[in-house]
Amino acid sequence: MSRTFERKRVVVTGIGTVTNYGDGVESFWENLLAGQSGIDAVKSFDTTDYPSKIGSECLHFDPNLYMDPKEARRNDRYTQLAVAASRLALKDASLEDTSKLDADRFGVLIGSGIGGMLTIQTQSRRLYEGGPRKVSPFMIPSLIANIASGVVAIEVGARGPNYGIVSACASGTHSIGESFHMLRDGESDVMLAGGSEAAITELGYAGFCSMKAMSTSYNDTPTTASRPFDKGRDGFVMGEGSGVLVMETLEHAQARGATIYCEIAGYSATCDAHHITSPDPEGKALGAAICSVVNEADIQPDQVSYINAHGTSTQYNDKFETGAIKKALGEAACNLAVSSTKGMTGHLLGAAGGIESAICALSIRDGKIPPTINYNDPDPDCDLDYVPNEMREADVNVAICNNLGFGGHNATLLFRKL
């Protein structure tokens, strides 16, 4: 016998961010709307021998504000960031006392593209300098990419769905999308979902430099280095941080009198099946994902107000994503606003989807679209309205978030005004 059920509506009721701007969503949002870049020279290690010397670091971050110091020491930085963003999201949703929730219907999905990179680096040094007995017994649980979800669940008492999604830079978006499905299908009432990343270490940084993926032309002017869709773009800027949403069924949120940012009305996951690092030049699978969320939300392409693009500031991504948007939305693509906020935040890898989904929700709430900064020299291959350099006020009824990951992963979410 097949199971039948009524699909539930899903809403965002809380946002938690830890970024280069500090902890908390309001300062984050104010800086984005002001077009203020948080990118600077890397300060957490010596970059003398590295071709790229810039990043977007959370230098202010103190995990002891969010976790018992002993527990914080046992966990990698990416998990510490996830716990902080989760606690901030719960506070924003007026759910700090999670004991009032049905723990069995309260879940956590927080993705990471890389996981505990700092742990891998420090424990490798211990092994080679002091032998196997110097390796920490907490190394394995600290480095694995599912552990942020597990630790957050322990911290907040969530016994519902829980695992870690690893799909490179689409991880946070996939986590929110899969949480949307769980809520929609009645498997849970409340989910903490998003992404966390802390890969700005000597090892992580060297790996991306060796791929020649990062910007090297703007080391002397770090705030100008990430320039999505601009003709002078030459690579991405690494960022770190975490973005987590509180997601609930509409009926659960209304029953407790929650303040609602917006509704999540569509999610799609596709694969380019093209190349391990380069996106498909024709953008077929990403275009299909955009079409899918528009169809799921039962709207027309011309009803989309805003797209927060993946927009990494690499030559291929920005060109091919532009083509995918045009392929999916047709003539309507020329009349909507598209911006990439990575010019200000850097690229947070697996946390990008959490941060950028938050931006979509805030844009809907406030009717404001953050700019694409450092957009000075238009590229003929990138010919959409990228909201250049200054915030724009607009009635944002529908916002789409795109994120792409190595391996050909595409994830697209659609948010709309309730």
Tab-separated table of C-alpha atoms in Angstrom:
chain	number	residue	atom	x	y	z
A	1	MET	CA	0.000	0.000	0.000
A	2	SER	CA	1.451	3.378	-0.973
A	3	ARG	CA	1.659	6.079	1.641
A	4	THR	CA	-0.267	9.266	0.969
A	5	PHE	CA	0.286	12.538	2.745
A	6	GLU	CA	-0.376	16.212	2.361
A	7	ARG	CA	2.680	18.262	1.560
A	8	LYS	CA	3.311	21.021	4.057
A	9	ARG	CA	4.456	24.569	3.421
A	10	VAL	CA	7.914	25.449	4.745
A	11	VAL	CA	9.119	28.799	6.091
A	12	VAL	CA	12.298	30.444	7.380
A	13	THR	CA	11.960	31.792	10.921
A	14	GLY	CA	15.559	32.326	12.048
A	15	ILE	CA	18.940	33.242	10.565
A	16	GLY	CA	22.383	32.812	12.121
A	17	THR	CA	25.589	33.999	10.462
A	18	VAL	CA	29.251	34.093	11.430
A	19	THR	CA	31.254	35.912	8.778
A	20	ASN	CA	34.127	38.302	8.222
A	21	TYR	CA	31.805	41.035	9.538
A	22	GLY	CA	31.330	39.427	12.938
A	23	ASP	CA	28.615	37.366	14.596
A	24	GLY	CA	24.950	37.981	13.872
A	25	VAL	CA	22.766	38.725	10.917
A	26	GLU	CA	22.079	42.461	11.265
A	27	SER	CA	25.698	43.686	11.071
A	28	PHE	CA	26.264	41.214	8.248
A	29	TRP	CA	23.287	42.584	6.335
A	30	GLU	CA	24.176	46.241	6.954
A	31	ASN	CA	27.686	45.732	5.580
A	32	LEU	CA	26.425	43.929	2.494
A	33	LEU	CA	23.899	46.634	1.679
A	34	ALA	CA	26.626	49.248	2.108
A	35	GLY	CA	28.822	47.392	-0.404
A	36	GLN	CA	31.512	47.020	2.236
A	37	SER	CA	34.071	44.316	1.451
A	38	GLY	CA	35.325	42.197	4.332
A	39	ILE	CA	38.244	40.822	2.352
A	40	ASP	CA	41.784	41.579	3.509
A	41	ALA	CA	45.282	40.144	3.610
A	42	VAL	CA	45.376	36.713	5.279
A	43	LYS	CA	46.526	37.125	8.868
A	44	SER	CA	46.223	33.633	10.339
A	45	PHE	CA	49.448	32.397	8.717
A	46	ASP	CA	52.429	33.681	6.730
A	47	THR	CA	51.569	33.916	3.018
A	48	THR	CA	55.046	34.925	1.819
A	49	ASP	CA	55.457	31.836	-0.368
A	50	TYR	CA	51.890	31.776	-1.644
A	51	PRO	CA	50.890	33.379	-4.970
A	52	SER	CA	47.579	34.545	-3.460
A	53	LYS	CA	47.746	36.396	-0.163
A	54	ILE	CA	44.172	37.450	0.574
A	55	GLY	CA	41.116	35.946	2.204
A	56	SER	CA	37.953	36.577	4.160
A	57	GLU	CA	38.664	35.463	7.731
A	58	CYS	CA	36.589	35.459	10.922
A	59	LEU	CA	39.427	36.887	13.001
A	60	HIS	CA	37.044	38.060	15.725
A	61	PHE	CA	35.523	34.644	16.375
A	62	ASP	CA	35.546	33.262	19.937
A	63	PRO	CA	34.018	29.760	20.175
A	64	ASN	CA	33.905	29.984	23.976
A	65	LEU	CA	30.976	32.388	23.656
A	66	TYR	CA	28.880	29.538	22.250
A	67	MET	CA	30.356	26.304	23.639
A	68	ASP	CA	31.913	24.987	26.800
A	69	PRO	CA	35.659	25.730	26.355
A	70	LYS	CA	36.563	22.072	26.895
A	71	GLU	CA	34.156	20.966	24.162
A	72	ALA	CA	35.337	23.745	21.880
A	73	ARG	CA	38.934	22.492	22.146
A	74	ARG	CA	37.847	18.997	21.118
A	75	ASN	CA	36.219	20.222	17.912
A	76	ASP	CA	37.522	21.661	14.675
A	77	ARG	CA	36.984	25.312	13.855
A	78	TYR	CA	34.363	24.464	11.240
A	79	THR	CA	32.231	22.786	13.914
A	80	GLN	CA	32.711	25.686	16.316
A	81	LEU	CA	31.451	28.067	13.623
A	82	ALA	CA	28.435	25.825	12.971
A	83	VAL	CA	27.491	25.741	16.657
A	84	ALA	CA	27.743	29.530	16.849
A	85	ALA	CA	25.598	30.113	13.749
A	86	SER	CA	23.034	27.588	14.987
A	87	ARG	CA	22.713	29.245	18.371
A	88	LEU	CA	22.376	32.649	16.705
A	89	ALA	CA	19.689	31.295	14.371
A	90	LEU	CA	17.727	29.807	17.273
A	91	LYS	CA	17.960	33.095	19.163
A	92	ASP	CA	16.747	34.972	16.098
A	93	ALA	CA	13.791	32.565	15.873
A	94	SER	CA	12.975	32.970	19.596
A	95	LEU	CA	13.774	29.280	20.118
A	96	GLU	CA	16.701	29.515	22.524
A	97	ASP	CA	14.915	27.146	24.894
A	98	THR	CA	14.823	24.115	22.617
A	99	SER	CA	13.434	21.926	25.415
A	100	LYS	CA	10.018	23.248	24.385
A	101	LEU	CA	10.357	21.529	20.986
A	102	ASP	CA	9.497	17.908	20.209
A	103	ALA	CA	13.094	16.635	20.079
A	104	ASP	CA	12.185	13.682	17.839
A	105	ARG	CA	10.856	16.081	15.199
A	106	PHE	CA	13.716	18.572	15.458
A	107	GLY	CA	16.588	17.889	13.038
A	108	VAL	CA	19.963	19.247	11.931
A	109	LEU	CA	21.558	19.190	8.470
A	110	ILE	CA	24.708	21.318	8.277
A	111	GLY	CA	26.967	20.638	5.328
A	112	SER	CA	30.648	21.291	4.746
A	113	GLY	CA	32.644	20.988	1.571
A	114	ILE	CA	35.894	20.075	3.324
A	115	GLY	CA	35.247	19.515	7.037
A	116	GLY	CA	38.050	19.655	9.588
A	117	MET	CA	40.934	20.952	7.486
A	118	LEU	CA	42.704	22.574	10.451
A	119	THR	CA	42.532	19.299	12.361
A	120	ILE	CA	44.025	17.392	9.427
A	121	GLN	CA	46.867	19.885	9.193
A	122	THR	CA	47.720	20.065	12.910
A	123	GLN	CA	47.451	16.325	13.520
A	124	SER	CA	49.595	15.530	10.471
A	125	ARG	CA	52.293	17.758	11.923
A	126	ARG	CA	52.050	15.931	15.237
A	127	LEU	CA	52.422	12.586	13.502
A	128	TYR	CA	55.490	13.545	11.481
A	129	GLU	CA	57.164	15.495	14.269
A	130	GLY	CA	56.388	13.276	17.262
A	131	GLY	CA	55.147	9.923	16.020
A	132	PRO	CA	51.732	8.217	16.202
A	133	ARG	CA	51.362	8.538	19.972
A	134	LYS	CA	51.169	12.310	19.586
A	135	VAL	CA	48.022	12.142	17.441
A	136	SER	CA	44.920	13.236	19.337
A	137	PRO	CA	42.173	10.687	20.104
A	138	PHE	CA	39.745	13.400	19.008
A	139	MET	CA	41.293	13.682	15.534
A	140	ILE	CA	38.846	11.477	13.614
A	141	PRO	CA	35.574	12.774	15.099
A	142	SER	CA	36.895	16.318	14.781
A	143	LEU	CA	37.799	16.178	11.095
A	144	ILE	CA	34.890	14.274	9.549
A	145	ALA	CA	32.429	16.417	7.637
A	146	ASN	CA	29.274	15.123	9.324
A	147	ILE	CA	30.362	16.027	12.830
A	148	ALA	CA	29.087	19.625	12.805
A	149	SER	CA	25.532	18.313	12.490
A	150	GLY	CA	26.162	15.798	15.258
A	151	VAL	CA	27.696	18.286	17.683
A	152	VAL	CA	24.978	20.883	17.051
A	153	ALA	CA	22.338	18.213	17.732
A	154	ILE	CA	24.020	17.336	21.022
A	155	GLU	CA	24.249	21.004	21.986
A	156	VAL	CA	20.573	21.744	21.288
A	157	GLY	CA	18.947	18.372	21.959
A	158	ALA	CA	17.741	17.600	18.432
A	159	ARG	CA	16.943	13.897	17.937
A	160	GLY	CA	15.353	14.169	14.492
A	161	PRO	CA	16.949	13.799	11.027
A	162	ASN	CA	20.681	14.392	11.207
A	163	TYR	CA	23.599	13.952	8.839
A	164	GLY	CA	26.211	15.946	6.968
A	165	ILE	CA	25.996	16.678	3.244
A	166	VAL	CA	29.274	16.963	1.334
A	167	SER	CA	28.920	18.377	-2.171
A	168	ALA	CA	31.776	20.893	-2.254
A	169	CYS	CA	30.483	24.455	-2.649
A	170	ALA	CA	26.876	23.282	-3.006
A	171	SER	CA	26.869	21.602	0.436
A	172	GLY	CA	24.996	24.307	2.348
A	173	THR	CA	22.371	24.671	-0.372
A	174	HIS	CA	21.801	20.930	-0.578
A	175	SER	CA	21.437	20.836	3.216
A	176	ILE	CA	18.719	23.479	3.152
A	177	GLY	CA	17.018	21.789	0.216
A	178	GLU	CA	16.974	18.328	1.795
A	179	SER	CA	15.676	19.869	5.025
A	180	PHE	CA	12.926	21.511	2.981
A	181	HIS	CA	11.897	18.079	1.702
A	182	MET	CA	11.837	16.608	5.223
A	183	LEU	CA	9.610	19.391	6.489
A	184	ARG	CA	7.425	19.395	3.403
A	185	ASP	CA	6.888	15.636	3.633
A	186	GLY	CA	6.039	15.675	7.337
A	187	GLU	CA	9.192	13.980	8.645
A	188	SER	CA	10.043	16.851	10.993
A	189	ASP	CA	8.634	20.101	12.371
A	190	VAL	CA	11.827	22.158	12.778
A	191	MET	CA	15.229	21.930	11.077
A	192	LEU	CA	18.526	23.733	11.544
A	193	ALA	CA	20.098	23.767	8.084
A	194	GLY	CA	23.005	25.416	6.304
A	195	GLY	CA	26.756	25.133	5.937
A	196	SER	CA	30.047	25.751	7.714
A	197	GLU	CA	33.622	26.004	6.470
A	198	ALA	CA	37.047	26.818	7.904
A	199	ALA	CA	39.555	25.869	5.227
A	200	ILE	CA	41.806	28.947	5.357
A	201	THR	CA	44.835	27.046	6.594
A	202	GLU	CA	48.297	26.601	5.093
A	203	LEU	CA	47.287	23.264	3.607
A	204	GLY	CA	43.865	24.248	2.297
A	205	TYR	CA	45.163	27.502	0.898
A	206	ALA	CA	48.113	25.802	-0.827
A	207	GLY	CA	45.791	23.293	-2.468
A	208	PHE	CA	43.615	25.946	-4.052
A	209	CYS	CA	46.660	27.997	-5.062
A	210	SER	CA	48.117	24.944	-6.812
A	211	MET	CA	44.893	24.631	-8.801
A	212	LYS	CA	45.377	28.259	-9.915
A	213	ALA	CA	41.791	28.885	-8.880
A	214	MET	CA	42.377	31.905	-6.636
A	215	SER	CA	42.880	35.569	-7.400
A	216	THR	CA	46.533	36.669	-7.568
A	217	SER	CA	46.352	40.028	-9.360
A	218	TYR	CA	44.996	42.104	-6.494
A	219	ASN	CA	47.184	41.165	-3.522
A	220	ASP	CA	47.996	44.833	-2.936
A	221	THR	CA	44.311	45.868	-3.016
A	222	PRO	CA	42.481	42.993	-1.301
A	223	THR	CA	39.045	44.609	-1.241
A	224	THR	CA	39.049	44.731	-5.057
A	225	ALA	CA	40.116	41.122	-5.598
A	226	SER	CA	36.758	39.399	-5.806
A	227	ARG	CA	34.966	40.955	-8.781
A	228	PRO	CA	32.161	38.694	-10.006
A	229	PHE	CA	31.098	39.135	-13.647
A	230	ASP	CA	33.678	41.902	-14.167
A	231	LYS	CA	35.984	41.503	-17.165
A	232	GLY	CA	39.036	41.841	-14.901
A	233	ARG	CA	38.179	38.873	-12.657
A	234	ASP	CA	41.013	36.407	-12.202
A	235	GLY	CA	39.879	33.913	-9.540
A	236	PHE	CA	38.008	33.494	-6.296
A	237	VAL	CA	38.883	34.650	-2.775
A	238	MET	CA	38.628	32.074	0.008
A	239	GLY	CA	36.290	32.814	2.878
A	240	GLU	CA	35.333	31.097	6.106
A	241	GLY	CA	32.274	31.174	8.317
A	242	SER	CA	28.866	29.624	8.741
A	243	GLY	CA	25.275	30.332	7.767
A	244	VAL	CA	22.372	28.435	9.344
A	245	LEU	CA	18.608	28.824	8.947
A	246	VAL	CA	15.803	27.804	11.276
A	247	MET	CA	13.221	26.200	9.013
A	248	GLU	CA	9.750	25.126	10.146
A	249	THR	CA	6.497	23.924	8.723
A	250	LEU	CA	4.164	26.854	8.322
A	251	GLU	CA	1.665	25.353	10.747
A	252	HIS	CA	4.328	24.866	13.439
A	253	ALA	CA	5.595	28.421	13.005
A	254	GLN	CA	2.103	29.898	13.135
A	255	ALA	CA	1.134	27.835	16.159
A	256	ARG	CA	3.939	29.370	18.203
A	257	GLY	CA	3.492	32.881	16.805
A	258	ALA	CA	6.857	32.968	15.052
A	259	THR	CA	8.087	35.856	12.942
A	260	ILE	CA	8.466	34.557	9.383
A	261	TYR	CA	11.052	35.812	6.891
A	262	CYS	CA	9.747	33.995	3.822
A	263	GLU	CA	8.601	30.690	2.397
A	264	ILE	CA	10.815	28.103	0.711
A	265	ALA	CA	8.894	26.970	-2.341
A	266	GLY	CA	11.368	25.093	-4.527
A	267	TYR	CA	14.559	23.023	-4.492
A	268	SER	CA	16.436	21.192	-7.214
A	269	ALA	CA	19.684	19.228	-7.339
A	270	THR	CA	21.337	18.299	-10.636
A	271	CYS	CA	24.764	17.289	-11.956
A	272	ASP	CA	26.658	18.554	-14.988
A	273	ALA	CA	28.299	15.136	-15.595
A	274	HIS	CA	30.912	17.141	-17.491
A	275	HIS	CA	34.187	17.758	-15.607
A	276	ILE	CA	35.475	17.379	-12.068
A	277	THR	CA	36.141	21.111	-11.562
A	278	SER	CA	34.862	23.073	-14.569
A	279	PRO	CA	31.139	23.815	-14.962
A	280	ASP	CA	29.375	22.749	-18.148
A	281	PRO	CA	29.858	25.508	-20.764
A	282	GLU	CA	26.275	25.033	-21.936
A	283	GLY	CA	24.852	25.192	-18.401
A	284	LYS	CA	22.281	22.507	-19.195
A	285	ALA	CA	22.003	20.985	-15.718
A	286	LEU	CA	22.080	24.295	-13.831
A	287	GLY	CA	19.494	25.661	-16.234
A	288	ALA	CA	17.363	22.592	-15.584
A	289	ALA	CA	17.633	23.179	-11.822
A	290	ILE	CA	16.439	26.776	-12.197
A	291	CYS	CA	13.539	25.655	-14.404
A	292	SER	CA	12.654	22.985	-11.864
A	293	VAL	CA	12.312	25.347	-8.895
A	294	VAL	CA	10.247	27.792	-10.934
A	295	ASN	CA	7.915	24.964	-11.955
A	296	GLU	CA	7.739	23.583	-8.398
A	297	ALA	CA	6.741	26.989	-7.075
A	298	ASP	CA	4.117	27.195	-9.841
A	299	ILE	CA	5.228	30.611	-11.045
A	300	GLN	CA	6.274	32.122	-14.359
A	301	PRO	CA	9.890	33.123	-15.149
A	302	ASP	CA	8.946	36.804	-15.183
A	303	GLN	CA	7.831	36.540	-11.541
A	304	VAL	CA	11.416	35.972	-10.338
A	305	SER	CA	12.641	39.218	-8.766
A	306	TYR	CA	16.219	38.403	-7.790
A	307	ILE	CA	18.893	35.733	-8.180
A	308	ASN	CA	21.764	35.512	-5.720
A	309	ALA	CA	24.234	33.944	-8.122
A	310	HIS	CA	27.062	31.576	-7.315
A	311	GLY	CA	29.242	34.195	-9.038
A	312	THR	CA	32.695	33.137	-7.850
A	313	SER	CA	34.730	35.700	-9.826
A	314	THR	CA	36.328	32.986	-11.969
A	315	GLN	CA	36.311	33.251	-15.745
A	316	TYR	CA	34.334	30.075	-16.422
A	317	ASN	CA	31.820	30.123	-13.565
A	318	ASP	CA	30.519	33.632	-14.162
A	319	LYS	CA	30.238	33.206	-17.915
A	320	PHE	CA	28.579	29.781	-17.791
A	321	GLU	CA	26.203	30.691	-14.948
A	322	THR	CA	25.045	33.719	-16.925
A	323	GLY	CA	24.276	31.425	-19.848
A	324	ALA	CA	22.398	28.975	-17.630
A	325	ILE	CA	20.175	31.735	-16.207
A	326	LYS	CA	19.359	32.944	-19.718
A	327	LYS	CA	18.719	29.408	-20.917
A	328	ALA	CA	16.334	28.727	-18.030
A	329	LEU	CA	14.393	31.990	-17.864
A	330	GLY	CA	14.521	33.206	-21.446
A	331	GLU	CA	13.624	36.850	-22.036
A	332	ALA	CA	12.730	37.257	-18.349
A	333	ALA	CA	16.420	36.886	-17.445
A	334	CYS	CA	17.135	40.343	-18.846
A	335	ASN	CA	14.590	42.000	-16.571
A	336	LEU	CA	15.561	40.609	-13.163
A	337	ALA	CA	18.310	41.556	-10.739
A	338	VAL	CA	21.302	39.222	-10.376
A	339	SER	CA	24.054	39.836	-7.855
A	340	SER	CA	26.959	37.957	-6.375
A	341	THR	CA	27.792	38.891	-2.799
A	342	LYS	CA	31.118	37.037	-2.914
A	343	GLY	CA	32.808	40.316	-3.788
A	344	MET	CA	32.244	41.218	-0.133
A	345	THR	CA	32.221	37.886	1.726
A	346	GLY	CA	34.649	35.908	-0.378
A	347	HIS	CA	33.721	32.351	-1.323
A	348	LEU	CA	32.766	30.362	1.771
A	349	LEU	CA	32.844	27.036	-0.110
A	350	GLY	CA	30.443	24.650	1.647
A	351	ALA	CA	29.035	27.480	3.765
A	352	ALA	CA	28.193	29.652	0.751
A	353	GLY	CA	24.667	28.278	0.402
A	354	GLY	CA	23.827	28.954	4.036
A	355	ILE	CA	25.040	32.536	3.842
A	356	GLU	CA	23.495	33.251	0.446
A	357	SER	CA	20.135	31.690	1.302
A	358	ALA	CA	20.073	34.039	4.279
A	359	ILE	CA	20.653	36.927	1.877
A	360	CYS	CA	17.653	35.866	-0.222
A	361	ALA	CA	15.460	35.753	2.885
A	362	LEU	CA	16.651	39.182	4.017
A	363	SER	CA	16.112	40.657	0.555
A	364	ILE	CA	12.509	39.482	0.624
A	365	ARG	CA	12.007	40.829	4.150
A	366	ASP	CA	13.451	44.276	3.500
A	367	GLY	CA	12.927	44.849	-0.224
A	368	LYS	CA	16.630	45.477	-0.721
A	369	ILE	CA	19.110	43.783	-3.075
A	370	PRO	CA	22.821	43.809	-2.182
A	371	PRO	CA	25.193	44.851	-4.955
A	372	THR	CA	27.869	43.120	-6.965
A	373	ILE	CA	30.862	45.237	-5.984
A	374	ASN	CA	34.043	45.812	-7.999
A	375	TYR	CA	31.956	45.694	-11.163
A	376	ASN	CA	33.785	48.281	-13.263
A	377	ASP	CA	34.490	46.765	-16.673
A	378	PRO	CA	31.536	44.838	-18.151
A	379	ASP	CA	32.294	41.498	-19.791
A	380	PRO	CA	30.390	40.956	-23.067
A	381	ASP	CA	29.932	37.306	-22.055
A	382	CYS	CA	28.198	38.384	-18.838
A	383	ASP	CA	25.355	40.600	-19.952
A	384	LEU	CA	22.674	40.546	-17.241
A	385	ASP	CA	21.743	43.186	-14.655
A	386	TYR	CA	24.274	42.508	-11.877
A	387	VAL	CA	23.205	45.362	-9.563
A	388	PRO	CA	26.581	47.063	-9.962
A	389	ASN	CA	28.282	48.543	-6.918
A	390	GLU	CA	25.242	49.980	-5.115
A	391	MET	CA	22.368	48.413	-3.200
A	392	ARG	CA	18.981	48.589	-4.902
A	393	GLU	CA	15.561	48.925	-3.330
A	394	ALA	CA	12.992	46.688	-4.989
A	395	ASP	CA	9.905	44.665	-4.179
A	396	VAL	CA	11.455	41.182	-3.932
A	397	ASN	CA	8.643	38.655	-4.125
A	398	VAL	CA	10.669	35.709	-5.410
A	399	ALA	CA	14.412	35.091	-4.927
A	400	ILE	CA	16.551	32.239	-6.233
A	401	CYS	CA	19.858	31.032	-4.797
A	402	ASN	CA	22.307	29.103	-7.002
A	403	ASN	CA	25.361	27.208	-5.811
A	404	LEU	CA	27.715	24.952	-7.749
A	405	GLY	CA	30.366	22.531	-6.520
A	406	PHE	CA	33.373	20.607	-7.822
A	407	GLY	CA	32.124	17.306	-9.183
A	408	GLY	CA	29.472	19.069	-11.248
A	409	HIS	CA	27.010	19.491	-8.379
A	410	ASN	CA	24.287	22.112	-8.822
A	411	ALA	CA	21.802	23.165	-6.135
A	412	THR	CA	19.070	25.766	-6.536
A	413	LEU	CA	16.549	27.072	-3.995
A	414	LEU	CA	13.541	29.315	-4.507
A	415	PHE	CA	12.299	31.623	-1.744
A	416	ARG	CA	9.148	33.735	-1.909
A	417	LYS	CA	7.256	36.259	0.119
A	418	LEU	CA	4.616	34.596	2.275
